[in-house]
C-alpha positions as a Python dict, from the first residue, in 0.01 Angstrom:
ca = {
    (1, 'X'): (0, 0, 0),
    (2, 'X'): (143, 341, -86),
    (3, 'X'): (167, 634, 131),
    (4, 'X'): (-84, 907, 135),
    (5, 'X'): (56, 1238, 11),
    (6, 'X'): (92, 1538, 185),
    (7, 'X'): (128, 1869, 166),
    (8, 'X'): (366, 2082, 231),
    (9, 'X'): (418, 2422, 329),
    (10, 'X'): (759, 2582, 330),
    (11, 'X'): (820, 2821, 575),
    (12, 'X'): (1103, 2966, 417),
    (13, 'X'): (878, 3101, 160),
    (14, 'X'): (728, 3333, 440),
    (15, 'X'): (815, 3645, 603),
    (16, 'X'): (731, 3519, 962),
    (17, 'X'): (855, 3847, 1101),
    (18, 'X'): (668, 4046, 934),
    (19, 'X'): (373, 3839, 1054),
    (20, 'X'): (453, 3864, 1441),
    (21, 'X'): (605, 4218, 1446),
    (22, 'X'): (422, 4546, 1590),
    (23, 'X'): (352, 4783, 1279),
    (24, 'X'): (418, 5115, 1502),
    (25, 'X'): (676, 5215, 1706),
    (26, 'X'): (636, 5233, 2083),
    (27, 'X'): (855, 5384, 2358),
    (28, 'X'): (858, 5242, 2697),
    (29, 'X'): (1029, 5430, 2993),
    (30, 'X'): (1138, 5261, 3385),
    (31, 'X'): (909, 5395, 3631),
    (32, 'X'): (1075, 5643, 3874),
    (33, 'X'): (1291, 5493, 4102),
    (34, 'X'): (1042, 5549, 4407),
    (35, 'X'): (779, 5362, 4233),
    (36, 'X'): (993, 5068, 4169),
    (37, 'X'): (1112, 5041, 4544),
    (38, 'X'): (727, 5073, 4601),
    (39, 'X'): (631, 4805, 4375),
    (40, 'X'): (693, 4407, 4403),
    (41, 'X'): (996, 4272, 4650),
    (42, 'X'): (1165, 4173, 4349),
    (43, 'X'): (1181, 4481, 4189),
    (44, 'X'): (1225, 4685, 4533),
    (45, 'X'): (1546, 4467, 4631),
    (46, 'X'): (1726, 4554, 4258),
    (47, 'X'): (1605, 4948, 4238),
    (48, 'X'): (1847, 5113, 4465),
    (49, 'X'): (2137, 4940, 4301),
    (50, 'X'): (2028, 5071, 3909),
    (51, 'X'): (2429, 4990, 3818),
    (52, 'X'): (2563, 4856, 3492),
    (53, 'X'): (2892, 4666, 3526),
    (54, 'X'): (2935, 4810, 3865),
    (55, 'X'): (2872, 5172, 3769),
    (56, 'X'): (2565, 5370, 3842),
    (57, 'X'): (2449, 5561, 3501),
    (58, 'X'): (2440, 5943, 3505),
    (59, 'X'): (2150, 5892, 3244),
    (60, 'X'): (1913, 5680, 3097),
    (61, 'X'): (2050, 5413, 2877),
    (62, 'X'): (1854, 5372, 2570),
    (63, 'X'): (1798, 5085, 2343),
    (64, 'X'): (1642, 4990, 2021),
    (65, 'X'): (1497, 4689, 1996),
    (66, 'X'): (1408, 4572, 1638),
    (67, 'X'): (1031, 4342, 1728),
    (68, 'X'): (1050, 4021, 1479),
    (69, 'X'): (848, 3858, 1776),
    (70, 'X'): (993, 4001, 2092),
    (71, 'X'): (790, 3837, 2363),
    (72, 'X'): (679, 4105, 2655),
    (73, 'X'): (868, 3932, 2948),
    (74, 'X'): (1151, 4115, 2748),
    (75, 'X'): (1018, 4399, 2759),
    (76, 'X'): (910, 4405, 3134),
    (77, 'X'): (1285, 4305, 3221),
    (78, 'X'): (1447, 4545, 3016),
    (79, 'X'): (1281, 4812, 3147),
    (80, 'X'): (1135, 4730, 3499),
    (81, 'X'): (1473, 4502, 3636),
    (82, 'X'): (1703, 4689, 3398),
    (83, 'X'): (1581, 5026, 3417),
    (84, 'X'): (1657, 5144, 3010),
    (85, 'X'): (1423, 5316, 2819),
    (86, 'X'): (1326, 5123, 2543),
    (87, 'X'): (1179, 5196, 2165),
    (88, 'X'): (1065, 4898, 1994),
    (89, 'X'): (1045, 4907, 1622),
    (90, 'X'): (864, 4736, 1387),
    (91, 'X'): (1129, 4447, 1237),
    (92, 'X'): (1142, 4658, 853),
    (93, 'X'): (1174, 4997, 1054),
    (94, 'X'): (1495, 5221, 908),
    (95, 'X'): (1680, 5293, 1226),
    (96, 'X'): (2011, 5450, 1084),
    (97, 'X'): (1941, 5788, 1121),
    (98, 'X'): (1820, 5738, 1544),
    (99, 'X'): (2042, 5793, 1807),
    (100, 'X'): (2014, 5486, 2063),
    (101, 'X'): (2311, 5352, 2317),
    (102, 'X'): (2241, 4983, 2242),
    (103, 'X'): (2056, 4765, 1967),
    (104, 'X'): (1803, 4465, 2034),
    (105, 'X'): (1745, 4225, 1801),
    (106, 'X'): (1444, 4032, 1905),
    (107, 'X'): (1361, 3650, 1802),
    (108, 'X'): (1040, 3458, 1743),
}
């Protein structure tokens, strides 16, 4: 007895970003330190100590992160544990001309 035949669809031949990415930008900010210490444990035990590599920041870092799927738990600890404003862009968004400290490149 043969094998029935199935189809097949190549996902290759997608643009799955495209698919799963915002199609705005949006700019999220940390709350003020007070409201952090005010919020949950976990967040009130890491806001006094707002330090990158053992240095506290004299400003805001800010990052660009390019959304082919970024999943929101990213989000929240980027900006609520990590404390970095953050602009996510949509994943065909021209970025060359922003000004930005670090770039994101989300997955799916």
């Amino acid at each position: 007895s043969q094998g029935q035949s199935l189809d097949f669809e190549d996902p290759n031949l997608e643009n799955l970003s495209a698919q799963v990415s915002r199609s705005g930008c949006q700019v999220f900010s940390p709350p003020a330190l007070l409201d952090a210490a005010a919020g949950s444990p976990e967040c009130a035990a890491e806001a006094p100590s707002s330090q990158i590599n053992g240095m506290t920041p004299s400003r805001t870092v800010h990052i660009l992160a390019v959304d082919c799927g970024i999943k929101n738990n990213i989000i929240r600890y980027l900006v609520n544990v990590l404390r970095v404003k953050l602009t996510v862009v949509p994943w065909d968004y021209d970025f060359t001309k922003d000004e930005f400290d670090g770039l994101f490149l989300s997955n799916r």
